[in-house]
């Protein structure tokens, strides 16, 4: 969704981390192309791919306010 002020991107069902990991890079590129002043993301918890997805979100962040 993009209404000019707020844009969102879904990584899919939070229970399907394989799909979330697959969509992550495209979603980050899409949002970064809009040059937002601020971006919020919720890193998944758990095992398996969760730490990899969370790590990528942290590395993409210029500054992490809270985790």
Coordinates of N, CA and C in Angstrom, one line a residue:
X1 N 0.9 -1.2 0.0 CA 0.0 0.0 0.0 C 0.9 1.2 0.0
X2 N 0.5 2.2 -0.7 CA 1.3 3.5 -0.8 C 0.3 4.6 -1.0
X3 N 0.0 5.4 0.1 CA -0.9 6.5 -0.1 C -0.2 7.9 -0.1
X4 N 1.1 7.8 -0.4 CA 1.9 9.0 -0.5 C 2.6 9.4 0.9
X5 N 2.0 8.9 2.0 CA 2.6 9.2 3.3 C 3.0 7.9 4.0
X6 N 2.3 6.9 3.8 CA 2.6 5.6 4.4 C 2.6 4.5 3.4
X7 N 3.7 3.8 3.3 CA 3.8 2.7 2.4 C 4.1 1.4 3.3
X8 N 3.5 0.3 2.9 CA 3.6 -0.9 3.6 C 4.0 -2.0 2.6
X9 N 4.7 -3.0 3.1 CA 5.0 -4.2 2.3 C 4.8 -5.4 3.2
X10 N 4.2 -6.4 2.7 CA 4.0 -7.6 3.4 C 5.0 -8.7 3.0
X11 N 5.5 -9.4 4.0 CA 6.4 -10.5 3.8 C 5.6 -11.8 3.8
X12 N 4.3 -11.7 3.9 CA 3.5 -12.9 3.8 C 3.1 -13.4 5.2
X13 N 2.6 -14.6 5.3 CA 2.2 -15.1 6.6 C 3.4 -15.3 7.5
X14 N 3.2 -14.8 8.7 CA 4.3 -14.8 9.7 C 4.8 -16.2 10.0
X15 N 3.9 -17.2 9.8 CA 4.3 -18.5 10.1 C 5.1 -19.2 9.0
X16 N 5.2 -18.5 7.8 CA 5.9 -19.0 6.7 C 7.2 -18.2 6.5
X17 N 8.2 -18.5 7.2 CA 9.5 -17.8 7.2 C 10.2 -18.0 5.8
X18 N 10.0 -19.1 5.2 CA 10.6 -19.3 3.9 C 10.1 -18.2 2.9
X19 N 8.8 -18.0 2.9 CA 8.2 -17.0 2.1 C 8.7 -15.6 2.5
X20 N 8.7 -15.3 3.8 CA 9.2 -14.0 4.3 C 10.6 -13.8 3.8
X21 N 11.5 -14.7 3.9 CA 12.9 -14.5 3.5 C 12.9 -14.3 2.0
X22 N 12.1 -15.0 1.2 CA 12.1 -14.8 -0.2 C 11.6 -13.4 -0.6
X23 N 10.6 -12.9 0.1 CA 10.1 -11.5 -0.2 C 10.9 -10.4 0.4
X24 N 11.8 -10.7 1.4 CA 12.4 -9.6 2.1 C 13.2 -8.6 1.3
X25 N 14.1 -9.1 0.4 CA 14.9 -8.2 -0.4 C 14.1 -7.3 -1.3
X26 N 13.1 -7.9 -2.0 CA 12.2 -7.1 -2.9 C 11.4 -6.1 -2.1
X27 N 11.0 -6.4 -0.9 CA 10.2 -5.4 -0.1 C 11.1 -4.3 0.4
X28 N 12.4 -4.6 0.8 CA 13.3 -3.6 1.2 C 13.6 -2.6 0.0
X29 N 13.9 -3.2 -1.2 CA 14.2 -2.4 -2.3 C 13.0 -1.5 -2.7
X30 N 11.8 -2.1 -2.6 CA 10.6 -1.3 -3.0 C 10.4 -0.1 -2.0
X31 N 10.5 -0.4 -0.7 CA 10.3 0.7 0.2 C 11.5 1.7 0.1
X32 N 12.7 1.3 0.0 CA 13.9 2.2 -0.1 C 13.8 3.1 -1.3
X33 N 13.2 2.6 -2.4 CA 13.0 3.4 -3.6 C 12.1 4.6 -3.4
X34 N 11.2 4.5 -2.4 CA 10.3 5.6 -2.1 C 11.0 6.6 -1.2
X35 N 12.2 6.3 -0.7 CA 13.0 7.2 0.1 C 12.2 7.7 1.3
X36 N 11.8 6.8 2.2 CA 11.0 7.2 3.4 C 12.0 7.8 4.4
X37 N 11.4 8.7 5.2 CA 12.2 9.3 6.3 C 12.3 8.3 7.4
X38 N 11.4 7.4 7.5 CA 11.3 6.5 8.6 C 10.7 5.1 8.2
X39 N 11.3 4.1 8.6 CA 10.7 2.8 8.3 C 10.7 1.9 9.6
X40 N 9.5 1.3 9.8 CA 9.4 0.3 10.9 C 9.3 -1.1 10.4
X41 N 9.9 -2.0 11.1 CA 9.9 -3.4 10.7 C 9.8 -4.2 12.0
X42 N 9.1 -5.3 11.9 CA 9.1 -6.2 13.0 C 9.9 -7.5 12.6
X43 N 10.9 -7.7 13.4 CA 11.8 -8.9 13.1 C 11.1 -10.1 13.7
X44 N 11.1 -11.2 13.0 CA 10.5 -12.4 13.5 C 11.4 -13.0 14.6
X45 N 10.7 -13.7 15.5 CA 11.4 -14.4 16.6 C 11.4 -15.9 16.3
X46 N 12.2 -16.6 16.9 CA 12.1 -18.1 16.7 C 13.4 -18.6 16.2
X47 N 13.3 -19.8 15.6 CA 14.5 -20.5 15.1 C 14.3 -20.7 13.6
X48 N 15.2 -21.4 13.0 CA 15.2 -21.7 11.6 C 15.6 -20.4 10.8
X49 N 14.8 -19.9 9.9 CA 15.1 -18.7 9.1 C 14.9 -17.4 9.9
X50 N 14.3 -17.4 11.0 CA 14.0 -16.2 11.8 C 15.2 -15.4 12.1
X51 N 16.3 -16.0 12.6 CA 17.5 -15.2 12.9 C 18.1 -14.6 11.6
X52 N 18.0 -15.2 10.5 CA 18.6 -14.7 9.2 C 17.7 -13.5 8.8
X53 N 16.4 -13.6 8.8 CA 15.5 -12.5 8.5 C 15.8 -11.3 9.4
X54 N 15.8 -11.6 10.7 CA 16.0 -10.5 11.7 C 17.4 -9.8 11.4
X55 N 18.4 -10.6 11.1 CA 19.8 -10.1 10.9 C 19.7 -9.2 9.7
X56 N 19.1 -9.6 8.6 CA 19.0 -8.7 7.4 C 18.3 -7.4 7.7
X57 N 17.2 -7.5 8.5 CA 16.5 -6.2 8.8 C 17.4 -5.3 9.6
X58 N 18.2 -5.9 10.6 CA 19.1 -5.1 11.4 C 20.2 -4.5 10.5
X59 N 20.7 -5.3 9.6 CA 21.8 -4.7 8.7 C 21.3 -3.7 7.7
X60 N 20.0 -3.7 7.4 CA 19.4 -2.7 6.5 C 19.1 -1.4 7.3
X61 N 19.0 -1.5 8.6 CA 18.7 -0.4 9.4 C 19.9 0.6 9.5
X62 N 19.6 1.9 9.3 CA 20.6 2.9 9.6 C 20.8 3.0 11.1
X63 N 19.7 2.9 11.8 CA 19.8 3.0 13.2 C 18.6 2.2 13.8
X64 N 18.9 1.3 14.7 CA 17.9 0.5 15.4 C 17.5 1.2 16.7
X65 N 16.3 1.6 16.7 CA 15.8 2.3 17.9 C 15.4 1.3 19.0
X66 N 14.7 0.2 18.7 CA 14.4 -0.8 19.6 C 14.3 -2.1 18.9
X67 N 14.6 -3.2 19.6 CA 14.5 -4.5 19.0 C 13.5 -5.4 19.7

